């Protein structure tokens, strides 16, 4: 090794090594000193859209209500040998959160922040070195301090009271964010893509409000019939009073009008500008829905919605939007939160999944999965214990063999052919085959009934 290589090695070791190989090319000196400035992608004013944009509030609220419905379950082991650890310390903290917040309130806040800022964060309270409480912190005020070797060195939280900066260790913050290929340490918010449509809709609504507040709005015009006829001021006022008194309101609808002056009625209809306003609002709503992965009929855009396809839209928002987003959140919990609960170098829970078994919109796909598994069991592609292991259930003594239906027999020339006995099985006496067939069919029915009970157990997590 040359002297130059040795000097470089000592320099790298003094700086913590190169556990993040690309760190030197990414971390800027100002970020290392003062924290990363992500105001370009997550500006503070994004939070105002919840209070000023009907489209953004509707989209974010719908997603937060749905995303807070499924329960997060913790497991130990991989997909085939996993077992739920519902009483682990990590599960208790996730269910308890803190003395003032509930689990569902935290979930809703996280979902709203992800939809507005593209990120959310937890501050973990560890009074005795072990996590005991979870506290939400506003992500737009939380800044990571990048490190060339360790990715993130610490976190800086700026108080909104007096501007005081609070420093958190990396093991005190759990950070959730949407990927942003433009900036390693900034999240990509859906609002960044939807805000132009939201601003357009807000401007249209303000213009329409000013039109009704400051403009002249009339239902119609009553004018003299003929070019040579003119109403005097008194005649015009008298005619207006008569029309208002006799024909205004629903109680006076469809009454006959007898006028002392020959007049022509001209109702004021919707102008092309008014029609453009309505079409524009529909367009901006659909643009916002596209950014948030929401089928627009779920936000009352009912132009193409029917009772037949509304359930398909409900399934679509789960399968194409919420399920992948919640899977991303569960992965971050596994990566950042669960390692805080290590005991003697071993994790009590090393896997997290959201339970969608109670989501009505996803039950159709659940039943399709069950039908495929049942067909695989019936033809012997998998055994019962293989199916139970894949679904996190303990094995049963009778589950390692193929329970084949025996109500089928070879047929030739329209006649049933006898099945010859196997070498290790003597031929059954007359009548024994029918008796065995009946008992085997009964056993097969019991097996299928037990399997359906297991499916109910897997969906409801009862007793396991």
Short mmCIF file of C-alpha atoms in Angstrom, two decimals:
data_model
loop_
_atom_site.label_atom_id
_atom_site.label_comp_id
_atom_site.label_asym_id
_atom_site.label_seq_id
_atom_site.Cartn_x
_atom_site.Cartn_y
_atom_site.Cartn_z
CA UNK A 1 0.00 0.00 0.00
CA UNK A 2 1.36 3.41 -0.95
CA UNK A 3 1.76 6.25 1.50
CA UNK A 4 -1.01 8.18 -0.24
CA UNK A 5 -3.42 5.25 0.11
CA UNK A 6 -2.55 4.95 3.81
CA UNK A 7 -3.20 8.66 4.38
CA UNK A 8 -6.53 8.39 2.59
CA UNK A 9 -7.46 5.33 4.65
CA UNK A 10 -6.70 7.08 7.93
CA UNK A 11 -8.69 10.12 6.80
CA UNK A 12 -11.67 7.94 5.88
CA UNK A 13 -11.56 6.04 9.20
CA UNK A 14 -11.40 9.27 11.15
CA UNK A 15 -14.56 10.40 9.36
CA UNK A 16 -16.39 7.20 10.19
CA UNK A 17 -15.59 5.07 7.17
CA UNK A 18 -17.44 4.89 3.90
CA UNK A 19 -20.65 3.06 4.81
CA UNK A 20 -22.42 5.31 2.30
CA UNK A 21 -20.17 5.28 -0.77
CA UNK A 22 -21.88 8.17 -2.60
CA UNK A 23 -21.96 10.45 0.44
CA UNK A 24 -19.17 12.77 -0.62
CA UNK A 25 -20.92 13.45 -3.92
CA UNK A 26 -24.28 14.22 -2.32
CA UNK A 27 -23.75 15.96 1.02
CA UNK A 28 -23.15 19.69 0.82
CA UNK A 29 -21.14 21.57 3.49
CA UNK A 30 -24.06 23.85 4.41
CA UNK A 31 -26.36 20.86 4.89
CA UNK A 32 -23.81 19.18 7.12
CA UNK A 33 -23.61 22.28 9.30
CA UNK A 34 -27.20 23.59 9.39
CA UNK A 35 -29.37 20.75 8.14
CA UNK A 36 -30.86 20.11 4.73
CA UNK A 37 -33.15 22.82 3.34
CA UNK A 38 -36.09 21.09 1.68
CA UNK A 39 -38.30 24.18 1.35
CA UNK A 40 -38.09 23.85 -2.44
CA UNK A 41 -40.09 20.61 -2.39
CA UNK A 42 -41.84 20.89 1.01
CA UNK A 43 -42.61 24.57 1.61
CA UNK A 44 -44.40 25.56 4.79
CA UNK A 45 -47.30 27.07 2.86
CA UNK A 46 -48.35 23.65 1.58
CA UNK A 47 -50.25 23.27 4.82
CA UNK A 48 -52.55 26.16 3.85
CA UNK A 49 -54.08 24.08 1.04
CA UNK A 50 -56.04 21.99 3.54
CA UNK A 51 -57.90 25.13 4.61
CA UNK A 52 -58.18 26.89 1.24
CA UNK A 53 -58.64 24.19 -1.41
CA UNK A 54 -61.80 22.12 -1.40
CA UNK A 55 -60.28 19.61 -3.83
CA UNK A 56 -57.11 19.05 -1.78
CA UNK A 57 -59.00 18.76 1.49
CA UNK A 58 -61.49 16.29 -0.01
CA UNK A 59 -58.76 14.11 -1.53
CA UNK A 60 -56.49 14.11 1.53
CA UNK A 61 -59.37 13.54 3.97
CA UNK A 62 -60.73 10.60 1.98
CA UNK A 63 -57.33 8.95 1.87
CA UNK A 64 -56.67 9.55 5.58
CA UNK A 65 -60.03 8.11 6.63
CA UNK A 66 -59.46 4.97 4.58
CA UNK A 67 -55.76 4.58 5.44
CA UNK A 68 -56.49 4.66 9.19
CA UNK A 69 -58.92 1.73 8.94
CA UNK A 70 -56.63 -1.36 8.67
CA UNK A 71 -54.69 -2.50 11.72
CA UNK A 72 -50.92 -2.87 11.69
CA UNK A 73 -49.86 -6.34 12.83
CA UNK A 74 -46.36 -7.34 13.88
CA UNK A 75 -44.84 -10.75 13.16
CA UNK A 76 -41.70 -12.70 13.81
CA UNK A 77 -40.30 -14.78 10.98
CA UNK A 78 -40.69 -14.78 7.21
CA UNK A 79 -43.83 -15.20 5.14
CA UNK A 80 -43.99 -19.00 5.53
CA UNK A 81 -43.08 -19.39 9.19
CA UNK A 82 -44.26 -16.07 10.58
CA UNK A 83 -46.20 -15.82 13.82
CA UNK A 84 -47.98 -12.77 15.15
CA UNK A 85 -46.54 -11.10 18.25
CA UNK A 86 -49.48 -8.98 19.34
CA UNK A 87 -48.23 -8.56 22.91
CA UNK A 88 -44.69 -7.43 22.12
CA UNK A 89 -43.40 -4.09 23.50
CA UNK A 90 -43.38 -2.63 19.99
CA UNK A 91 -47.04 -3.58 19.46
CA UNK A 92 -48.00 -2.05 22.80
CA UNK A 93 -46.32 1.26 21.95
CA UNK A 94 -47.94 1.34 18.51
CA UNK A 95 -51.36 0.80 20.06
CA UNK A 96 -50.84 3.15 22.99
CA UNK A 97 -48.98 6.00 21.13
CA UNK A 98 -49.00 8.58 23.98
CA UNK A 99 -51.33 9.86 26.74
CA UNK A 100 -53.06 12.34 24.43
CA UNK A 101 -53.21 10.63 21.05
CA UNK A 102 -54.82 7.41 19.87
CA UNK A 103 -53.44 5.03 17.28
CA UNK A 104 -56.02 6.08 14.72
CA UNK A 105 -55.43 9.80 15.27
CA UNK A 106 -51.71 9.27 14.63
CA UNK A 107 -52.50 7.27 11.51
CA UNK A 108 -54.77 10.00 10.17
CA UNK A 109 -52.21 12.69 10.87
CA UNK A 110 -49.51 10.66 9.14
CA UNK A 111 -51.70 10.17 6.07
CA UNK A 112 -52.63 13.87 5.88
CA UNK A 113 -48.97 14.87 6.14
CA UNK A 114 -47.94 12.39 3.46
CA UNK A 115 -50.60 13.83 1.15
CA UNK A 116 -49.67 17.45 1.87
CA UNK A 117 -45.94 17.46 2.59
CA UNK A 118 -45.03 14.07 1.13
CA UNK A 119 -43.54 13.05 4.48
CA UNK A 120 -44.30 12.63 8.16
CA UNK A 121 -42.19 11.88 11.23
CA UNK A 122 -42.38 10.43 14.74
CA UNK A 123 -40.32 11.52 17.72
CA UNK A 124 -39.76 8.49 19.96
CA UNK A 125 -39.71 9.18 23.71
CA UNK A 126 -37.23 6.92 25.55
CA UNK A 127 -37.14 7.86 29.25
CA UNK A 128 -35.40 4.62 30.27
CA UNK A 129 -33.67 3.88 26.98
CA UNK A 130 -36.68 1.87 25.74
CA UNK A 131 -39.36 3.46 23.51
CA UNK A 132 -42.49 4.23 25.50
CA UNK A 133 -44.34 6.95 23.53
CA UNK A 134 -44.71 8.19 19.96
CA UNK A 135 -45.12 11.89 19.26
CA UNK A 136 -45.92 13.36 15.87
CA UNK A 137 -43.72 16.26 14.72
CA UNK A 138 -44.48 18.60 11.85
CA UNK A 139 -42.33 17.45 8.95
CA UNK A 140 -41.89 20.88 7.37
CA UNK A 141 -40.01 22.00 10.51
CA UNK A 142 -37.84 18.88 10.76
CA UNK A 143 -34.56 18.86 8.85
CA UNK A 144 -32.11 15.97 8.46
CA UNK A 145 -28.42 16.68 8.82
CA UNK A 146 -26.75 14.54 6.15
CA UNK A 147 -23.53 12.72 6.85
CA UNK A 148 -21.01 11.61 4.25
CA UNK A 149 -20.58 8.21 5.86
CA UNK A 150 -23.62 7.47 8.04
CA UNK A 151 -26.29 8.97 5.76
CA UNK A 152 -27.93 11.04 8.54
CA UNK A 153 -26.00 12.37 11.51
CA UNK A 154 -28.83 14.00 13.50
CA UNK A 155 -32.14 15.83 13.14
CA UNK A 156 -32.93 19.51 13.78
CA UNK A 157 -36.47 20.57 14.70
CA UNK A 158 -37.25 24.29 14.59
CA UNK A 159 -39.80 25.46 17.12
CA UNK A 160 -42.67 27.60 15.84
CA UNK A 161 -42.78 29.51 19.16
CA UNK A 162 -39.44 31.26 19.43
CA UNK A 163 -37.41 29.67 16.64
CA UNK A 164 -35.48 27.50 19.08
CA UNK A 165 -33.81 24.50 17.45
CA UNK A 166 -34.10 21.10 19.11
CA UNK A 167 -31.59 18.41 18.17
CA UNK A 168 -32.71 14.75 17.95
CA UNK A 169 -30.53 11.69 17.60
CA UNK A 170 -31.10 9.43 14.63
CA UNK A 171 -32.57 6.72 16.88
CA UNK A 172 -35.19 9.16 18.17
CA UNK A 173 -36.84 9.92 14.81
CA UNK A 174 -38.83 7.65 12.49
CA UNK A 175 -39.06 9.27 9.06
CA UNK A 176 -41.68 8.37 6.43
CA UNK A 177 -41.44 9.95 2.98
CA UNK A 178 -42.35 9.47 -0.66
CA UNK A 179 -39.34 8.95 -2.94
CA UNK A 180 -37.95 12.03 -4.66
CA UNK A 181 -35.40 11.36 -7.42
CA UNK A 182 -34.67 15.11 -7.63
CA UNK A 183 -33.48 15.47 -4.03
CA UNK A 184 -32.16 12.68 -1.82
CA UNK A 185 -33.23 14.30 1.46
CA UNK A 186 -36.55 15.88 0.41
CA UNK A 187 -39.88 14.17 -0.10
CA UNK A 188 -42.00 14.44 -3.23
CA UNK A 189 -45.49 15.54 -2.25
CA UNK A 190 -48.53 14.76 -4.44
CA UNK A 191 -49.46 18.39 -3.86
CA UNK A 192 -46.42 19.46 -5.89
CA UNK A 193 -48.13 18.01 -8.96
CA UNK A 194 -51.70 18.90 -7.95
CA UNK A 195 -51.26 22.47 -6.74
CA UNK A 196 -51.62 24.07 -10.20
CA UNK A 197 -55.04 22.46 -10.61
CA UNK A 198 -55.91 23.37 -7.01
CA UNK A 199 -54.84 26.99 -7.53
CA UNK A 200 -56.89 27.18 -10.73
CA UNK A 201 -59.98 25.85 -8.97
CA UNK A 202 -59.50 28.29 -6.10
CA UNK A 203 -59.12 31.22 -8.50
CA UNK A 204 -62.27 30.18 -10.35
CA UNK A 205 -64.22 29.92 -7.12
CA UNK A 206 -63.01 33.35 -5.98
CA UNK A 207 -63.95 34.89 -9.33
CA UNK A 208 -67.38 33.29 -9.18
CA UNK A 209 -67.87 34.53 -5.62
CA UNK A 210 -66.97 38.08 -6.65
CA UNK A 211 -69.34 37.82 -9.59
CA UNK A 212 -72.24 36.96 -7.30
CA UNK A 213 -71.14 39.39 -4.59
CA UNK A 214 -70.43 42.41 -6.77
CA UNK A 215 -72.14 41.67 -10.08
CA UNK A 216 -75.76 42.12 -11.12
CA UNK A 217 -77.79 38.90 -11.18
CA UNK A 218 -81.33 38.98 -12.56
CA UNK A 219 -83.78 36.22 -13.43
CA UNK A 220 -85.15 37.87 -16.54
CA UNK A 221 -86.10 41.09 -18.33
CA UNK A 222 -89.58 42.52 -18.85
CA UNK A 223 -89.58 45.07 -21.65
CA UNK A 224 -92.28 46.90 -23.68
CA UNK A 225 -93.28 45.06 -26.81
CA UNK A 226 -92.56 47.20 -29.83
CA UNK A 227 -90.03 49.89 -30.57
CA UNK A 228 -92.38 52.85 -30.07
CA UNK A 229 -93.67 51.88 -26.62
CA UNK A 230 -91.93 53.24 -23.54
CA UNK A 231 -92.77 52.74 -19.87
CA UNK A 232 -92.74 55.70 -17.58
CA UNK A 233 -90.86 55.37 -14.31
CA UNK A 234 -94.07 54.89 -12.34
CA UNK A 235 -95.36 52.26 -14.77
CA UNK A 236 -92.11 50.29 -14.58
CA UNK A 237 -92.09 50.35 -10.78
CA UNK A 238 -95.74 49.36 -10.60
CA UNK A 239 -95.20 46.44 -13.00
CA UNK A 240 -92.17 45.25 -11.04
CA UNK A 241 -94.10 45.38 -7.75
CA UNK A 242 -97.01 43.44 -9.23
CA UNK A 243 -94.75 40.73 -10.61
CA UNK A 244 -92.88 40.41 -7.32
CA UNK A 245 -96.06 40.30 -5.25
CA UNK A 246 -98.07 37.92 -7.41
CA UNK A 247 -95.51 35.57 -8.94
CA UNK A 248 -92.42 35.38 -6.70
CA UNK A 249 -91.89 32.19 -4.64
CA UNK A 250 -92.98 28.59 -5.03
CA UNK A 251 -96.50 29.26 -3.73
CA UNK A 252 -97.19 31.51 -6.73
CA UNK A 253 -95.72 29.24 -9.39
CA UNK A 254 -97.65 28.74 -12.65
CA UNK A 255 -100.17 31.52 -11.99
CA UNK A 256 -101.76 33.41 -14.90
CA UNK A 257 -100.52 36.90 -15.44
CA UNK A 258 -102.83 39.67 -16.63
CA UNK A 259 -100.94 42.86 -17.46
CA UNK A 260 -102.31 46.30 -18.29
CA UNK A 261 -99.30 46.91 -20.51
CA UNK A 262 -98.17 44.92 -23.45
CA UNK A 263 -94.81 43.40 -22.40
CA UNK A 264 -92.22 40.88 -23.52
CA UNK A 265 -90.51 38.47 -21.12
CA UNK A 266 -86.85 37.51 -21.75
CA UNK A 267 -85.35 35.02 -19.25
CA UNK A 268 -81.62 35.23 -18.62
CA UNK A 269 -80.04 31.83 -19.41
CA UNK A 270 -76.59 30.44 -18.61
CA UNK A 271 -73.89 32.16 -20.56
CA UNK A 272 -71.01 30.30 -22.26
CA UNK A 273 -68.70 31.67 -19.55
CA UNK A 274 -70.86 30.05 -16.86
CA UNK A 275 -70.69 26.74 -18.71
CA UNK A 276 -66.89 27.01 -18.92
CA UNK A 277 -66.78 27.61 -15.17
CA UNK A 278 -68.63 24.37 -14.43
CA UNK A 279 -66.53 22.36 -16.87
CA UNK A 280 -63.37 23.90 -15.46
CA UNK A 281 -64.21 22.84 -11.92
CA UNK A 282 -64.74 19.27 -13.09
CA UNK A 283 -61.42 19.28 -14.93
CA UNK A 284 -59.44 20.58 -11.95
CA UNK A 285 -61.06 18.00 -9.65
CA UNK A 286 -60.04 15.17 -11.96
CA UNK A 287 -56.49 16.54 -12.15
CA UNK A 288 -56.23 16.52 -8.36
CA UNK A 289 -57.67 13.01 -8.22
CA UNK A 290 -55.04 11.81 -10.70
CA UNK A 291 -52.24 13.12 -8.50
CA UNK A 292 -53.64 11.36 -5.42
CA UNK A 293 -54.60 8.09 -7.09
CA UNK A 294 -58.31 8.54 -6.43
CA UNK A 295 -61.02 7.66 -8.96
CA UNK A 296 -62.88 10.94 -9.36
CA UNK A 297 -66.38 9.40 -8.84
CA UNK A 298 -65.38 8.80 -5.20
CA UNK A 299 -65.22 12.59 -4.80
CA UNK A 300 -68.73 13.10 -6.24
CA UNK A 301 -67.70 13.43 -9.89
CA UNK A 302 -70.68 11.31 -10.87
CA UNK A 303 -70.71 11.93 -14.61
CA UNK A 304 -69.48 8.41 -15.38
CA UNK A 305 -70.42 6.70 -12.10
CA UNK A 306 -73.17 4.16 -11.67
CA UNK A 307 -74.26 1.89 -8.84
CA UNK A 308 -72.72 -0.99 -10.78
CA UNK A 309 -69.21 0.41 -11.07
CA UNK A 310 -68.90 2.38 -7.83
CA UNK A 311 -67.57 -0.72 -6.05
CA UNK A 312 -64.95 -1.12 -8.76
CA UNK A 313 -63.79 2.42 -8.03
CA UNK A 314 -63.62 1.61 -4.31
CA UNK A 315 -61.49 -1.43 -5.06
CA UNK A 316 -59.27 0.61 -7.39
CA UNK A 317 -58.31 3.21 -4.77
CA UNK A 318 -57.22 0.43 -2.42
CA UNK A 319 -55.36 -1.75 -4.90
CA UNK A 320 -53.64 1.02 -6.88
CA UNK A 321 -53.06 3.63 -4.18
CA UNK A 322 -53.63 2.86 -0.49
CA UNK A 323 -52.29 -0.69 -0.29
CA UNK A 324 -48.90 0.19 -1.89
CA UNK A 325 -48.61 3.36 0.23
CA UNK A 326 -49.36 1.47 3.45
CA UNK A 327 -46.88 -1.24 2.46
CA UNK A 328 -44.23 1.48 2.10
CA UNK A 329 -45.11 2.78 5.58
CA UNK A 330 -44.92 -0.72 7.07
CA UNK A 331 -41.46 -1.21 5.56
CA UNK A 332 -40.24 2.00 7.20
CA UNK A 333 -41.57 0.79 10.55
CA UNK A 334 -39.64 -2.46 10.12
CA UNK A 335 -36.49 -0.58 9.10
CA UNK A 336 -36.51 2.24 11.65
CA UNK A 337 -38.88 1.46 14.55
CA UNK A 338 -38.71 -2.27 15.29
CA UNK A 339 -34.88 -2.34 15.76
CA UNK A 340 -35.40 -0.10 18.83
CA UNK A 341 -36.89 -3.14 20.61
CA UNK A 342 -33.92 -5.47 20.47
CA UNK A 343 -33.45 -7.87 23.40
CA UNK A 344 -30.11 -9.64 23.70
CA UNK A 345 -29.45 -8.89 20.06
CA UNK A 346 -32.75 -10.47 18.96
CA UNK A 347 -35.83 -8.74 17.65
CA UNK A 348 -39.18 -9.85 19.06
CA UNK A 349 -40.87 -8.57 15.90
CA UNK A 350 -39.07 -8.25 12.59
CA UNK A 351 -41.97 -7.93 10.16
CA UNK A 352 -45.01 -5.66 9.91
CA UNK A 353 -48.07 -5.87 7.70
CA UNK A 354 -51.36 -4.04 7.52
CA UNK A 355 -54.37 -6.30 7.87
CA UNK A 356 -56.81 -5.73 5.00
CA UNK A 357 -59.11 -8.64 5.83
CA UNK A 358 -61.86 -6.29 7.08
CA UNK A 359 -61.76 -3.97 4.07
CA UNK A 360 -64.99 -4.68 2.19
CA UNK A 361 -63.68 -3.38 -1.13
CA UNK A 362 -60.89 -6.01 -1.12
CA UNK A 363 -62.94 -9.06 -0.17
CA UNK A 364 -63.62 -10.01 -3.78
CA UNK A 365 -59.93 -10.50 -4.44
CA UNK A 366 -59.62 -12.38 -1.12
CA UNK A 367 -62.30 -14.82 -2.23
CA UNK A 368 -60.57 -15.26 -5.58
CA UNK A 369 -57.36 -16.15 -3.75
CA UNK A 370 -59.23 -18.64 -1.57
CA UNK A 371 -60.84 -20.25 -4.63
CA UNK A 372 -57.41 -20.70 -6.25
CA UNK A 373 -56.00 -22.24 -3.08
CA UNK A 374 -58.95 -24.57 -2.75
CA UNK A 375 -58.53 -25.76 -6.33
CA UNK A 376 -54.83 -26.35 -5.69
CA UNK A 377 -55.74 -28.43 -2.62
CA UNK A 378 -58.32 -30.44 -4.53
CA UNK A 379 -55.89 -31.50 -7.26
CA UNK A 380 -53.00 -32.12 -4.87
CA UNK A 381 -50.78 -29.25 -5.99
CA UNK A 382 -50.25 -28.34 -2.32
CA UNK A 383 -50.97 -30.08 0.95
CA UNK A 384 -53.07 -28.74 3.76
CA UNK A 385 -50.06 -28.08 5.98
CA UNK A 386 -48.30 -26.24 3.17
CA UNK A 387 -51.33 -23.99 2.84
CA UNK A 388 -51.51 -23.46 6.62
CA UNK A 389 -47.80 -22.61 6.85
CA UNK A 390 -48.13 -20.06 4.06
CA UNK A 391 -50.97 -18.39 5.95
CA UNK A 392 -49.23 -18.34 9.33
CA UNK A 393 -51.18 -21.25 10.87
CA UNK A 394 -49.73 -24.17 12.83
CA UNK A 395 -49.66 -27.58 11.12
CA UNK A 396 -52.15 -30.38 11.82
CA UNK A 397 -51.41 -34.09 12.06
CA UNK A 398 -53.52 -35.00 9.06
CA UNK A 399 -52.28 -32.19 6.82
CA UNK A 400 -49.20 -33.73 5.16
CA UNK A 401 -51.06 -36.09 2.82
CA UNK A 402 -53.13 -35.50 -0.27
CA UNK A 403 -56.84 -35.76 0.49
CA UNK A 404 -58.02 -36.75 -2.96
CA UNK A 405 -61.73 -36.98 -3.80
CA UNK A 406 -62.55 -40.64 -4.53
CA UNK A 407 -65.89 -40.18 -6.26
CA UNK A 408 -64.24 -40.51 -9.68
CA UNK A 409 -63.59 -43.77 -11.53
CA UNK A 410 -62.37 -44.73 -15.02
CA UNK A 411 -65.14 -45.37 -17.57
CA UNK A 412 -64.91 -47.45 -20.77
CA UNK A 413 -67.73 -48.15 -23.23
CA UNK A 414 -70.19 -46.55 -20.86
CA UNK A 415 -69.28 -48.93 -18.02
CA UNK A 416 -67.39 -48.23 -14.83
CA UNK A 417 -64.14 -50.18 -14.64
CA UNK A 418 -63.00 -51.61 -11.28
CA UNK A 419 -59.86 -50.13 -9.86
CA UNK A 420 -57.26 -52.86 -9.22
CA UNK A 421 -55.80 -52.98 -5.73
CA UNK A 422 -52.26 -51.79 -5.11
CA UNK A 423 -49.62 -54.46 -4.31
CA UNK A 424 -49.55 -53.53 -0.64
CA UNK A 425 -53.32 -53.32 -0.33
CA UNK A 426 -55.51 -56.43 -0.73
CA UNK A 427 -58.74 -56.30 -2.67
CA UNK A 428 -61.75 -55.21 -0.67
CA UNK A 429 -64.64 -57.66 -0.29
CA UNK A 430 -67.93 -56.97 -2.03
CA UNK A 431 -69.67 -53.97 -0.53
CA UNK A 432 -66.56 -52.73 1.27
CA UNK A 433 -65.69 -50.33 -1.56
CA UNK A 434 -69.06 -48.58 -1.28
CA UNK A 435 -68.65 -48.33 2.47
CA UNK A 436 -65.12 -46.94 2.11
CA UNK A 437 -66.30 -44.49 -0.53
CA UNK A 438 -68.97 -43.15 1.75
CA UNK A 439 -66.61 -42.77 4.70
CA UNK A 440 -63.94 -41.11 2.53
CA UNK A 441 -66.45 -38.64 1.10
CA UNK A 442 -67.50 -37.78 4.65
CA UNK A 443 -63.87 -37.31 5.66
CA UNK A 444 -63.28 -35.10 2.61
CA UNK A 445 -66.25 -32.94 3.56
CA UNK A 446 -64.88 -32.60 7.08
CA UNK A 447 -61.50 -31.55 5.69
CA UNK A 448 -63.04 -28.88 3.46
CA UNK A 449 -65.17 -27.60 6.35
CA UNK A 450 -62.04 -27.39 8.52
CA UNK A 451 -60.25 -25.50 5.79
CA UNK A 452 -63.06 -23.00 5.51
CA UNK A 453 -62.90 -22.51 9.29
CA UNK A 454 -59.16 -21.89 8.93
CA UNK A 455 -59.84 -19.29 6.25
CA UNK A 456 -62.18 -17.52 8.64
CA UNK A 457 -59.47 -17.71 11.29
CA UNK A 458 -56.87 -16.19 8.95
CA UNK A 459 -59.17 -13.34 7.94
CA UNK A 460 -60.35 -12.63 11.47
CA UNK A 461 -57.14 -13.55 13.33
CA UNK A 462 -59.22 -15.24 15.95
CA UNK A 463 -57.52 -17.64 18.26
CA UNK A 464 -54.04 -17.33 16.73
#
